[in-house]
């Protein structure tokens, strides 16, 4: 009897929680628990806060309010599938699964269901090829762009040549971490460096033997592909063996405050690439303070505002909102469908002027997405951690990756995917 | 009252030896089958299929498999996740190597491959038992996951190391791949589960099953009465791994569609399967179903109540889920150490006498 009551309650609850049909729905597949929570929480907060800001300040997007139903995945693929199935019926406009595993899982599903997916700077790199992956977007850049930029930076700081140098890639032993290997191997043919691959098994708390190897071999650079708890451990271990931190360069998912703070002074000088600006020095944060934090509507405890991952969540929400706005313009309706959203994403163009208008001047590179290019410009900057002031400082401008190698690899991989799944690439002219 | 035997006469040995000797029980079983095969496909939605029913069916197959080994034959195994991975990767390799082969045969062949691997890792069981065997099978778990991550041949040299399923049909209906209808996927898994549970039930009451149970209860005594321990233990490993391999193949091809070995088949999968059979009831086919239902359905149900119904923040709900699930496991094991199956048996006994208990 009690079970029945509870079931009825649950059913009523699910019904009650579904948003009104006229709302724009942006589900947030967040992970606030599990070994990757340290990176997941600020991102989810930033994502939610931006939409709350739009609702409170502008009354939504184009006059339609926004709903952000949150679903906890714990970075776990099965829970991710459950979350996708649970939220897609609410009229979800775009999915940002925030995990390479879940992204791979959802690529065929969203394609079949006709819902666009935005894997911002992660997921399957070859989804950059819009002729094969109609529904998948990964602007503003891909892992392979990040890898190329890291090589470029290493080359810049070692006087213009990497001939004879060694680079160790310390990576999460999963699809996510393996993603840059091909690119780094290809670029090595041109640049002449030696690549050592050092995998770390998930979740990555145990890295002693890997760092022993680094200590023994003393590579000139350590490139780092980690996430969540793995980042903190790696930075701490690097500090322990006194590895020169300025030669330790993380990908954009391996360079946020929770990653370096535990290592204290030892983390001073650690670098990572980043595709957004850092800090709270942007006009939008005043609006967030007034319209979100002061009203008690902030998603988190307010501690993470302005941190790297928070800003990235904010940026992800901003890109989604802009694409929705673009879709509303193209189709002339305020209440857009997922298919219209896709058109908006494919026609997305964000100029510096627009960024300034949104209160985020110079926050990120300009973006142009086209039918054939779903990954945008592929630009990123290198940031360095200042342990004294506890801030990340951008030490370069936004750099462009050498696309000559990457484009070939993208074509190759997407052609393989197309052959495997029986897709005929569409023409983009 | 419900389970009365008065007036329920048996006139043959076959009737006396059937799985459900009580008429009411038998009719209930037919009713459950009718609901599962006829009613649910009419009302199934994509959410209920992909998030609730299909994982439940697949985990039931895996739990039955582990129950044969651990529950019936007494060989503790922590390698379930690894054997699931063998099933998944075997099905991927077979699918890509022989594109025309029907998915049903792909799944069964994957089970066969897993059975062979399982027997290989079962060999140490002839010399060691108990905790020591648990450690040996744990090694299988880690070795297999490492192998599938390390050797690119297993994932066809793809850049990311992920394996992805392709669309395969049964009688013209897609059962794998993104375009498969929930009804088709559900029925495909259900048919396999039904057939395998039926086989398992009959195996365990036949000569083979009795030799397993003899080994479980006391191996030396079993040997004295003529049970060949080598044959009994290895057959248990083979049959169990076959079930787990089929489950793993379905887990990859029908349920998830894309799999990364470390994440999908990690050590926690082995633990989940072990929890299922302990909570459900060791040495019971029904217990495997009950345990799978408890472990798979309860978290989804709790999540829907706490997040959907009560509107709690997702992280608090996720943490509460652990607390409630953990507490329930402890409570169950204190109230009924032999699992849900034993609880169900007690209920049946009580109902048999109700309303006149003496």
XYZ file of C-alpha atoms in Angstrom:
787
model
C 0.000 0.000 0.000
C 2.720 2.412 0.995
C 4.674 1.442 -2.087
C 1.703 2.254 -4.245
C 1.327 5.617 -2.600
C 4.986 6.356 -3.179
C 4.720 5.316 -6.805
C 1.750 7.612 -7.299
C 3.671 10.396 -5.616
C 6.647 9.807 -7.872
C 4.489 9.805 -10.948
C 2.698 12.958 -9.876
C 6.061 14.502 -9.116
C 7.465 13.695 -12.525
C 4.363 15.171 -14.090
C 4.500 18.240 -11.888
C 8.160 18.827 -12.543
C 7.852 18.863 -16.309
C 8.041 22.423 -17.560
C 5.238 24.192 -19.306
C 5.347 23.474 -23.006
C 6.029 27.054 -23.984
C 9.415 27.117 -22.260
C 12.817 26.639 -23.808
C 14.381 23.589 -22.193
C 18.140 23.226 -21.778
C 18.804 20.086 -19.722
C 21.939 20.107 -17.631
C 23.584 16.692 -17.390
C 25.697 17.614 -14.426
C 27.841 15.677 -12.010
C 27.949 17.025 -8.527
C 29.003 13.676 -7.043
C 31.717 11.130 -7.741
C 35.425 11.436 -8.456
C 34.969 14.211 -11.007
C 32.695 16.413 -8.916
C 35.393 19.002 -8.210
C 35.353 19.942 -11.878
C 31.670 19.242 -12.446
C 30.097 21.399 -9.738
C 31.366 24.830 -10.822
C 30.537 24.058 -14.441
C 26.960 23.129 -13.587
C 26.625 26.248 -11.436
C 27.817 28.517 -14.220
C 25.490 26.849 -16.701
C 22.451 27.274 -14.451
C 23.319 30.803 -13.321
C 23.536 32.188 -16.836
C 20.059 30.978 -17.705
C 18.723 32.258 -14.383
C 20.246 35.611 -15.300
C 18.492 35.587 -18.672
C 15.187 34.737 -17.021
C 15.512 37.349 -14.305
C 17.000 40.181 -16.354
C 15.546 39.715 -19.856
C 12.590 37.457 -19.212
C 14.242 34.575 -21.061
C 15.414 34.345 -24.663
C 13.332 36.305 -27.141
C 10.602 36.616 -24.539
C 10.395 32.897 -23.766
C 11.501 31.732 -20.359
C 14.200 29.104 -19.993
C 14.039 25.906 -17.964
C 17.170 24.059 -16.893
C 16.172 20.649 -15.546
C 19.239 19.138 -13.920
C 20.063 15.448 -13.939
C 22.907 13.868 -12.006
C 25.154 11.583 -14.075
C 28.155 11.203 -11.746
C 30.181 10.977 -15.030
C 28.691 7.520 -15.401
C 27.568 6.365 -18.819
C 24.556 4.371 -17.715
C 23.262 7.231 -15.594
C 23.916 9.528 -18.533
C 21.674 7.393 -20.733
C 19.014 7.412 -18.045
C 19.249 11.195 -17.785
C 19.016 11.597 -21.541
C 15.919 9.433 -21.755
C 14.369 11.163 -18.751
C 14.838 14.692 -20.067
C 14.416 14.387 -23.806
C 10.645 14.148 -23.462
C 10.588 17.593 -21.846
C 11.376 19.178 -25.206
C 15.147 19.390 -24.743
C 16.717 21.750 -27.262
C 20.367 20.828 -26.905
C 22.410 18.351 -24.873
C 25.774 19.136 -23.352
C 26.734 15.780 -21.853
C 30.023 16.981 -20.359
C 31.715 13.611 -20.626
C 33.422 11.961 -23.524
C 31.916 8.574 -22.650
C 28.373 9.909 -22.533
C 28.998 11.910 -25.710
C 29.984 8.793 -27.635
C 26.928 7.091 -26.216
C 24.574 9.850 -27.279
C 25.950 10.654 -30.744
C 23.844 7.975 -32.489
C 20.883 8.531 -30.168
C 20.568 12.301 -30.680
C 21.066 11.819 -34.402
C 18.177 9.365 -34.497
C 16.002 11.548 -32.257
C 16.843 14.794 -34.027
C 18.167 16.729 -31.041
C 21.381 18.724 -31.438
C 24.306 18.041 -29.143
C 27.044 20.446 -28.215
C 30.185 18.840 -26.856
C 32.098 22.027 -26.182
C 35.783 21.292 -26.547
C 35.405 17.575 -25.803
C 33.688 14.485 -27.166
C 34.405 13.050 -30.559
C 36.865 15.316 -32.349
C 35.860 14.265 -35.834
C 32.347 15.584 -35.111
C 33.964 18.785 -36.368
C 33.057 17.456 -39.817
C 29.523 18.761 -40.229
C 28.963 16.855 -43.443
C 28.900 13.575 -41.523
C 27.813 14.672 -38.054
C 24.738 16.782 -38.790
C 23.553 17.037 -35.206
C 26.836 17.190 -33.312
C 28.788 20.366 -32.663
C 32.064 20.858 -30.804
C 32.906 24.519 -31.251
C 34.944 26.498 -30.162
C 37.628 23.854 -30.642
C 38.569 20.209 -30.423
C 41.036 18.102 -28.481
C 43.222 17.940 -31.526
C 43.291 21.739 -31.681
C 44.282 21.728 -28.018
C 47.068 19.224 -28.644
C 48.395 21.239 -31.557
C 48.288 24.444 -29.502
C 50.158 22.742 -26.666
C 52.867 21.658 -29.106
C 52.969 25.156 -30.551
C 53.426 26.647 -27.094
C 56.142 24.147 -26.208
C 57.876 25.063 -29.440
C 57.596 28.777 -28.684
C 59.142 28.474 -25.247
C 61.971 26.245 -26.414
C 63.241 28.686 -28.990
C 61.310 27.656 -32.066
C 62.271 24.016 -32.393
C 61.314 20.770 -30.696
C 63.892 18.689 -32.552
C 65.187 15.945 -30.283
C 63.061 16.967 -27.294
C 60.882 14.531 -25.461
C 57.234 15.063 -24.622
C 55.418 12.754 -22.227
C 51.655 12.539 -22.510
C 50.130 11.711 -19.144
C 46.543 10.779 -19.868
C 43.332 9.372 -18.436
C 43.190 5.845 -19.831
C 39.835 6.228 -21.557
C 38.393 7.577 -24.785
C 38.882 11.071 -23.412
C 42.576 10.664 -22.702
C 43.387 8.683 -25.824
C 41.898 11.312 -28.102
C 45.082 13.431 -28.626
C 47.486 10.530 -29.220
C 47.031 10.314 -32.980
C 47.494 14.049 -33.389
C 50.593 14.226 -31.234
C 52.079 11.315 -33.161
C 51.345 12.981 -36.485
C 52.778 16.317 -35.420
C 55.861 14.553 -34.052
C 56.686 13.519 -37.607
C 56.981 17.184 -38.573
C 58.455 18.599 -35.400
C 60.825 15.784 -34.558
C 60.077 15.306 -30.873
C 59.808 11.957 -29.129
C 56.475 11.089 -27.599
C 56.133 8.925 -24.490
C 52.660 7.716 -23.580
C 51.882 7.340 -19.895
C 48.335 6.185 -19.152
C 46.638 6.575 -15.766
C 43.628 4.417 -15.016
C 40.352 6.043 -13.982
C 39.638 7.831 -11.699
C 43.326 8.648 -11.413
C 44.119 8.909 -7.735
C 46.953 6.428 -8.108
C 49.780 7.922 -10.162
C 52.906 7.069 -8.174
C 54.414 4.712 -10.742
C 53.701 7.101 -13.589
C 55.496 9.936 -11.845
C 58.352 7.636 -10.988
C 58.744 7.075 -14.704
C 58.628 10.818 -15.378
C 61.176 11.384 -12.646
C 63.486 8.812 -14.198
C 63.103 9.900 -17.800
C 62.910 13.656 -17.192
C 60.951 14.536 -20.348
C 61.318 18.128 -21.523
C 57.575 18.601 -21.396
C 54.712 16.768 -19.756
C 51.384 17.176 -21.535
C 48.495 16.323 -19.302
C 45.045 14.988 -20.180
C 43.220 14.608 -16.886
C 39.927 15.483 -15.282
C 38.451 15.724 -11.812
C 40.366 14.189 -8.958
C 43.123 13.087 -11.327
C 44.198 16.700 -11.901
C 44.802 17.472 -8.240
C 46.826 14.317 -7.776
C 48.953 14.977 -10.859
C 49.758 18.555 -9.884
C 50.641 17.427 -6.371
C 52.840 14.607 -7.670
C 54.602 16.948 -10.089
C 55.322 19.281 -7.191
C 56.567 16.347 -5.114
C 59.170 15.275 -7.647
C 60.035 18.947 -8.260
C 59.239 18.732 -11.922
C 59.657 22.198 -13.486
C 56.031 23.327 -13.412
C 56.307 25.663 -16.396
C 56.995 22.601 -18.571
C 53.893 20.821 -17.262
C 51.020 21.778 -19.557
C 47.434 20.603 -19.123
C 44.604 20.496 -21.616
C 41.679 22.859 -21.013
C 39.943 20.365 -18.717
C 43.026 20.137 -16.524
C 43.510 23.692 -15.465
C 41.081 25.071 -12.914
C 41.316 26.287 -9.339
C 40.364 23.020 -7.588
C 43.181 21.297 -9.493
C 46.013 23.518 -8.295
C 44.872 24.858 -4.915
C 45.542 21.618 -2.962
C 49.203 21.633 -4.025
C 49.701 25.123 -2.601
C 52.993 26.784 -3.502
C 54.120 23.680 -5.342
C 51.694 24.337 -8.138
C 53.193 27.728 -8.938
C 53.870 28.034 -12.646
C 51.655 25.177 -13.826
C 50.185 25.866 -17.247
C 47.113 24.837 -19.127
C 45.358 25.848 -22.301
C 41.968 27.491 -22.047
C 39.360 28.659 -24.525
C 37.778 31.245 -22.248
C 38.985 34.162 -20.234
C 39.508 33.846 -16.503
C 38.469 35.833 -13.455
C 35.501 37.999 -12.612
C 36.686 41.079 -14.469
C 33.832 41.071 -16.961
C 30.744 43.302 -16.812
C 28.404 40.298 -16.805
C 29.433 39.395 -13.264
C 27.815 42.598 -11.938
C 24.553 41.470 -13.515
C 24.948 38.020 -12.043
C 25.521 39.567 -8.631
C 22.403 41.760 -8.876
C 19.992 39.451 -10.624
C 21.099 36.010 -9.455
C 23.259 35.992 -6.330
C 21.549 38.839 -4.437
C 18.143 37.345 -5.106
C 19.307 34.038 -3.653
C 18.877 32.216 -6.950
C 22.497 31.139 -7.473
C 22.884 27.451 -8.218
C 25.904 26.914 -6.002
C 27.235 28.399 -2.790
C 28.773 31.333 -4.639
C 32.339 30.194 -3.947
C 33.076 29.182 -7.497
C 31.886 32.297 -9.330
C 34.634 33.490 -11.665
C 36.619 30.274 -11.485
C 37.750 28.584 -14.674
C 35.089 25.890 -14.736
C 32.346 28.285 -13.657
C 33.214 30.646 -16.481
C 33.214 27.731 -18.865
C 29.734 26.672 -17.762
C 28.660 30.258 -18.228
C 30.212 30.261 -21.679
C 28.486 27.000 -22.623
C 25.134 28.470 -21.580
C 25.897 31.676 -23.452
C 26.660 29.744 -26.655
C 23.445 27.767 -26.298
C 21.416 30.919 -25.666
C 22.969 32.698 -28.642
C 22.267 29.727 -30.895
C 18.661 29.704 -29.683
C 18.413 33.425 -30.429
C 19.848 32.819 -33.891
C 17.321 30.035 -34.437
C 14.499 32.368 -33.426
C 15.759 34.911 -35.971
C 16.066 32.391 -38.781
C 12.673 30.821 -38.301
C 10.778 33.829 -36.981
C 9.259 31.912 -34.063
C 10.038 32.366 -30.404
C 9.146 28.857 -29.380
C 11.761 26.905 -31.276
C 12.045 23.143 -31.773
C 15.250 21.079 -31.535
C 15.497 21.022 -35.332
C 15.328 24.828 -35.438
C 17.903 24.947 -32.656
C 20.214 22.910 -34.859
C 19.853 25.434 -37.660
C 20.662 28.167 -35.186
C 23.784 26.373 -34.033
C 24.939 25.785 -37.583
C 24.490 29.455 -38.450
C 26.051 30.673 -35.229
C 28.292 33.673 -35.506
C 29.619 35.433 -32.447
C 31.627 38.551 -33.080
C 33.710 40.561 -30.640
C 31.045 43.247 -30.719
C 28.394 40.728 -29.700
C 30.599 39.430 -26.896
C 31.025 42.966 -25.583
C 27.286 43.514 -25.817
C 26.738 40.389 -23.704
C 29.060 41.712 -21.035
C 31.909 39.376 -21.949
C 34.392 41.466 -23.976
C 37.447 39.469 -25.132
C 36.222 36.539 -23.087
C 36.630 34.045 -25.915
C 37.624 33.981 -29.579
C 35.142 34.938 -32.275
C 33.180 31.965 -33.493
C 31.792 31.135 -36.891
C 30.113 27.795 -37.335
C 29.293 26.540 -40.785
C 27.626 23.572 -42.316
C 30.963 21.875 -42.983
C 32.871 23.096 -39.942
C 31.203 22.335 -36.627
C 34.265 23.027 -34.524
C 34.639 26.742 -35.099
C 37.990 28.483 -35.015
C 39.901 26.080 -32.737
C 41.614 28.818 -30.810
C 42.876 28.759 -27.239
C 45.235 30.653 -24.980
C 47.774 29.395 -22.487
C 47.231 30.312 -18.868
C 49.608 29.988 -15.950
C 48.846 29.544 -12.271
C 50.142 32.130 -9.844
C 50.153 30.412 -6.471
C 50.927 33.628 -4.563
C 47.920 35.536 -5.822
C 45.887 32.354 -6.385
C 44.884 33.423 -9.888
C 45.295 32.114 -13.403
C 47.022 34.570 -15.744
C 46.744 34.391 -19.496
C 50.313 34.380 -20.831
C 49.509 34.241 -24.540
C 46.805 35.538 -26.842
C 44.293 33.201 -28.402
C 46.369 31.019 -30.709
C 45.208 29.098 -33.747
C 46.074 25.440 -34.074
C 47.924 24.221 -37.124
C 44.948 22.784 -38.948
C 46.931 21.235 -41.800
C 47.530 18.020 -39.855
C 44.227 18.106 -37.982
C 41.935 18.542 -40.976
C 43.352 15.451 -42.607
C 42.837 13.412 -39.437
C 39.288 14.721 -39.003
C 38.388 13.774 -42.577
C 39.908 10.341 -42.111
C 38.096 9.620 -38.856
C 34.727 11.001 -39.932
C 34.933 9.047 -43.204
C 35.567 5.913 -41.165
C 32.560 6.707 -38.969
C 30.391 7.381 -42.018
C 31.383 4.054 -43.564
C 30.811 2.215 -40.290
C 27.328 3.627 -39.717
C 26.208 3.825 -43.323
C 25.986 7.625 -43.531
C 26.304 9.416 -46.850
C 28.039 12.736 -46.160
C 25.826 15.624 -47.187
C 27.003 18.318 -49.501
C 27.588 21.702 -47.895
C 27.554 23.970 -50.906
C -5.965 -19.872 1.100
C -4.074 -18.767 -1.969
C -1.443 -21.430 -1.897
C -3.654 -24.314 -0.850
C -2.793 -27.727 -2.125
C -6.160 -29.314 -1.330
C -7.730 -30.666 -4.488
C -4.508 -30.224 -6.477
C -3.758 -33.833 -7.410
C -0.778 -35.114 -9.355
C -1.155 -38.259 -11.394
C 2.291 -38.543 -12.972
C 5.919 -38.118 -12.000
C 6.240 -35.294 -14.495
C 3.387 -33.419 -12.866
C 4.888 -34.012 -9.471
C 8.297 -32.793 -10.484
C 7.304 -29.580 -12.179
C 8.829 -26.256 -11.267
C 5.598 -24.788 -9.932
C 3.740 -27.664 -8.273
C 1.026 -25.498 -6.716
C -1.717 -24.524 -9.133
C -2.022 -20.945 -7.938
C 1.732 -20.476 -8.279
C 1.670 -21.858 -11.788
C -1.138 -19.559 -12.870
C 0.615 -16.595 -11.339
C 3.690 -17.526 -13.338
C 1.671 -17.638 -16.545
C 0.120 -14.294 -15.675
C 3.558 -12.732 -15.156
C 4.681 -14.126 -18.504
C 1.576 -12.765 -20.207
C 2.133 -9.327 -18.724
C 5.818 -9.350 -19.665
C 5.313 -10.567 -23.232
C 1.952 -9.066 -24.153
C 1.008 -6.181 -21.900
C 4.301 -4.346 -21.340
C 5.184 -3.960 -25.058
C 1.892 -2.114 -25.492
C 2.661 0.470 -22.829
C 6.427 0.678 -23.085
C 7.986 4.103 -23.525
C 11.531 4.918 -24.476
C 12.343 5.997 -20.956
C 10.897 2.933 -19.282
C 12.623 0.669 -21.790
C 16.083 2.213 -21.957
C 16.438 3.344 -18.369
C 14.518 0.709 -16.437
C 13.360 -2.461 -18.165
C 16.241 -3.341 -20.470
C 18.939 -2.927 -17.796
C 16.779 -5.013 -15.477
C 16.445 -7.836 -18.023
C 20.150 -7.830 -18.836
C 21.225 -7.719 -15.220
C 18.862 -10.609 -14.519
C 20.734 -12.737 -17.061
C 24.055 -11.779 -15.491
C 22.770 -12.431 -11.963
C 21.515 -15.877 -12.967
C 24.931 -16.565 -14.451
C 26.787 -15.573 -11.310
C 24.247 -17.388 -9.174
C 25.010 -20.635 -10.994
C 28.679 -20.277 -10.143
C 28.507 -18.773 -6.676
C 25.067 -19.723 -5.472
C 24.832 -23.258 -6.839
C 28.444 -24.342 -7.121
C 29.890 -22.314 -4.251
C 32.767 -20.813 -6.246
C 33.049 -17.142 -5.265
C 33.754 -14.986 -8.306
C 34.720 -11.325 -8.526
C 35.395 -11.488 -12.238
C 31.876 -10.825 -13.508
C 32.727 -7.397 -14.927
C 35.649 -8.843 -16.847
C 33.535 -11.652 -18.268
C 30.869 -9.144 -19.274
C 33.607 -7.273 -21.114
C 34.605 -10.495 -22.900
C 31.002 -10.907 -24.062
C 30.811 -7.294 -25.212
C 34.109 -7.294 -27.086
C 33.430 -10.697 -28.592
C 30.101 -9.472 -29.913
C 31.797 -6.370 -31.326
C 34.488 -8.384 -33.066
C 31.981 -10.889 -34.435
C 29.646 -8.120 -35.556
C 32.382 -6.330 -37.478
C 33.991 -9.483 -38.854
C 30.775 -11.166 -40.033
C 28.334 -8.361 -40.854
C 25.624 -10.694 -42.162
C 25.319 -12.822 -39.075
C 22.037 -12.491 -37.204
C 22.402 -10.660 -33.906
C 20.910 -13.581 -31.998
C 23.782 -15.801 -33.103
C 26.255 -13.009 -32.409
C 24.997 -12.875 -28.846
C 25.068 -16.636 -28.390
C 28.535 -16.926 -29.919
C 29.772 -14.185 -27.592
C 28.427 -16.277 -24.752
C 30.389 -19.226 -26.116
C 33.611 -17.235 -26.280
C 33.070 -16.073 -22.723
C 32.417 -19.628 -21.617
C 35.826 -20.631 -22.970
C 37.540 -17.723 -21.241
C 35.617 -18.437 -18.049
C 36.763 -22.055 -18.044
C 40.341 -20.893 -18.441
C 40.054 -18.693 -15.380
C 38.135 -21.455 -13.637
C 41.108 -23.792 -13.760
C 42.620 -22.480 -10.515
C 39.365 -23.410 -8.768
C 40.521 -27.022 -8.830
C 43.284 -26.212 -6.398
C 42.006 -23.247 -4.433
C 38.673 -22.217 -3.053
C 36.892 -19.604 -0.993
C 38.665 -16.291 -0.565
C 41.655 -17.477 -2.562
C 39.480 -18.177 -5.573
C 37.877 -14.761 -5.142
C 41.344 -13.241 -5.497
C 42.099 -15.360 -8.575
C 38.895 -14.234 -10.277
C 39.619 -10.665 -9.234
C 42.831 -11.011 -11.215
C 40.696 -12.061 -14.192
C 38.678 -8.886 -13.778
C 41.717 -6.616 -13.829
C 43.568 -8.577 -16.482
C 40.660 -8.619 -18.928
C 39.913 -4.911 -18.570
C 43.594 -4.115 -18.987
C 43.770 -6.374 -22.050
C 40.850 -4.727 -23.809
C 42.289 -1.318 -23.080
C 45.816 -2.244 -24.088
C 45.435 -4.212 -27.318
C 44.024 -2.091 -30.144
C 42.924 -5.167 -32.111
C 39.987 -5.560 -29.784
C 38.545 -2.161 -30.640
C 39.555 -2.292 -34.312
C 42.287 0.342 -33.849
C 39.789 3.184 -33.345
C 41.366 6.399 -32.116
C 39.416 6.612 -28.886
C 39.353 2.956 -27.850
C 35.568 2.927 -27.803
C 33.547 0.174 -29.412
C 30.286 1.118 -31.079
C 27.448 -1.125 -32.086
C 25.924 -1.221 -35.527
C 22.337 -1.680 -36.545
C 21.252 -5.315 -36.584
C 17.773 -6.675 -37.111
C 15.713 -9.632 -36.009
C 12.812 -10.532 -38.322
C 13.155 -7.126 -39.926
C 13.012 -5.142 -36.681
C 16.119 -3.278 -35.587
C 17.194 -4.383 -32.101
C 20.558 -2.649 -31.865
C 21.667 0.797 -32.918
C 19.965 4.126 -32.367
C 16.941 3.443 -34.565
C 15.794 0.369 -32.674
C 12.287 0.674 -31.274
C 11.999 0.195 -27.501
C 9.500 -2.647 -28.005
C 11.905 -4.546 -30.246
C 14.837 -4.140 -27.869
C 12.728 -5.108 -24.890
C 11.258 -8.199 -26.515
C 14.649 -9.307 -27.830
C 16.151 -9.162 -24.340
C 13.061 -10.703 -22.794
C 13.067 -13.697 -25.119
C 16.730 -14.361 -24.395
C 16.202 -13.935 -20.664
C 13.182 -16.250 -20.704
C 15.024 -18.953 -22.610
C 18.107 -18.695 -20.433
C 16.211 -18.638 -17.154
C 14.296 -21.699 -18.318
C 17.529 -23.474 -19.200
C 19.112 -22.446 -15.914
C 16.171 -23.628 -13.866
C 16.204 -27.024 -15.540
C 19.969 -27.374 -15.422
C 19.992 -26.712 -11.713
C 17.434 -29.396 -10.958
C 19.084 -31.957 -13.196
C 22.121 -34.152 -12.714
C 24.580 -31.339 -13.480
C 22.963 -28.954 -11.017
C 22.966 -31.582 -8.313
C 26.653 -32.216 -8.837
C 27.278 -28.458 -8.506
C 25.323 -28.337 -5.260
C 27.152 -31.384 -3.954
C 30.466 -29.632 -4.596
C 29.141 -26.497 -2.922
C 27.940 -28.304 0.178
C 31.047 -30.429 0.723
C 33.468 -31.161 -2.045
C 35.159 -34.143 -0.427
C 31.849 -35.856 0.280
C 30.790 -35.108 -3.287
C 33.920 -36.741 -4.611
C 33.274 -39.814 -2.494
C 29.771 -40.235 -3.876
C 31.131 -40.085 -7.374
C 30.952 -36.456 -8.474
C 33.928 -35.509 -10.608
C 35.057 -32.150 -9.151
C 36.950 -31.171 -12.286
C 33.922 -31.664 -14.467
C 31.495 -30.074 -12.006
C 33.560 -26.971 -11.337
C 34.574 -26.347 -14.923
C 31.036 -26.884 -16.171
C 29.810 -24.395 -13.589
C 32.401 -21.885 -14.776
C 31.480 -22.518 -18.402
C 27.720 -22.223 -17.955
C 28.026 -19.236 -15.659
C 30.389 -17.416 -18.008
C 28.115 -18.199 -20.927
C 25.275 -16.403 -19.153
C 27.461 -13.495 -18.115
C 28.895 -13.243 -21.630
C 25.443 -13.124 -23.191
C 24.527 -10.471 -20.641
C 27.660 -8.483 -21.476
C 26.973 -8.708 -25.209
C 23.430 -7.421 -24.711
C 24.682 -4.774 -22.292
C 26.938 -3.413 -25.013
C 24.942 -3.953 -28.178
C 21.343 -3.423 -27.108
C 21.526 -1.309 -23.969
C 24.470 1.083 -24.241
C 25.451 1.039 -27.904
C 28.938 2.384 -27.210
C 31.253 1.153 -24.528
C 34.559 2.020 -22.984
C 35.927 -0.953 -21.130
C 37.299 0.707 -17.997
C 34.143 2.623 -17.338
C 31.487 0.135 -18.376
C 33.041 -3.073 -17.077
C 35.053 -1.957 -14.073
C 35.336 -3.748 -10.766
C 32.133 -2.112 -9.543
C 30.179 -4.210 -12.054
C 31.529 -7.359 -10.402
C 30.435 -6.042 -7.026
C 26.995 -5.084 -8.316
C 26.418 -8.592 -9.624
C 27.605 -10.085 -6.351
C 25.321 -7.773 -4.336
C 22.433 -8.792 -6.559
C 22.746 -12.478 -5.845
C 23.442 -11.994 -2.140
C 20.456 -9.711 -1.673
C 18.274 -11.735 -4.006
C 19.212 -15.074 -2.571
C 22.089 -17.434 -3.302
C 21.124 -20.567 -5.148
C 17.790 -19.353 -6.443
C 16.687 -18.361 -9.917
C 13.899 -16.174 -8.584
C 16.449 -14.579 -6.256
C 18.502 -13.478 -9.259
C 15.506 -11.621 -10.629
C 14.659 -10.111 -7.259
C 18.252 -8.989 -6.673
C 18.553 -7.457 -10.144
C 15.286 -5.619 -9.604
C 16.441 -4.337 -6.230
C 19.791 -3.050 -7.483
C 18.658 -1.697 -10.855
C 15.177 -0.379 -10.212
C 15.446 1.051 -6.739
C 18.020 3.801 -7.543
C 15.958 4.970 -10.520
C 12.814 4.922 -8.408
C 14.485 6.815 -5.554
C 15.868 9.371 -7.967
C 12.465 9.985 -9.497
C 10.884 10.381 -6.075
C 13.535 12.695 -4.664
C 14.376 14.819 -7.712
C 11.191 14.552 -9.760
C 8.702 14.274 -6.907
C 10.165 16.253 -4.050
C 12.263 18.614 -6.144
C 15.483 18.109 -4.180
C 18.831 19.223 -5.595
C 20.373 16.449 -7.667
C 23.550 16.108 -5.614
C 21.709 15.735 -2.309
C 19.394 13.203 -3.904
C 22.378 11.266 -5.270
C 23.990 11.101 -1.842
C 20.727 10.137 -0.161
C 20.347 7.382 -2.701
C 23.574 5.809 -1.411
C 22.408 6.147 2.173
C 18.976 4.656 1.570
C 20.247 1.842 -0.627
C 22.967 0.976 1.866
C 20.573 1.055 4.783
C 18.063 -1.102 2.943
C 20.713 -3.682 2.109
C 21.721 -3.902 5.770
C 18.102 -4.111 6.930
C 17.293 -6.813 4.422
C 20.310 -8.881 5.320
C 19.536 -8.612 9.032
C 15.880 -9.510 8.610
C 16.533 -12.209 6.058
C 20.161 -13.262 5.613
C 19.185 -15.616 2.827
C 17.917 -12.844 0.629
C 14.716 -11.742 -0.963
C 14.034 -15.210 -2.319
C 13.909 -16.631 1.203
C 11.664 -13.769 2.267
C 9.342 -14.597 -0.584
C 9.390 -18.273 0.415
C 8.374 -17.350 3.965
C 5.561 -15.209 2.666
C 4.362 -18.108 0.555
C 4.451 -20.452 3.553
C 2.414 -17.990 5.572
C -0.091 -17.532 2.772
C -0.478 -21.273 2.519
C -1.886 -21.407 6.025
C -3.674 -18.096 5.968
C -6.246 -17.394 7.354
C -5.963 -20.365 9.756
C -2.418 -20.513 11.072
C -1.936 -23.140 13.683
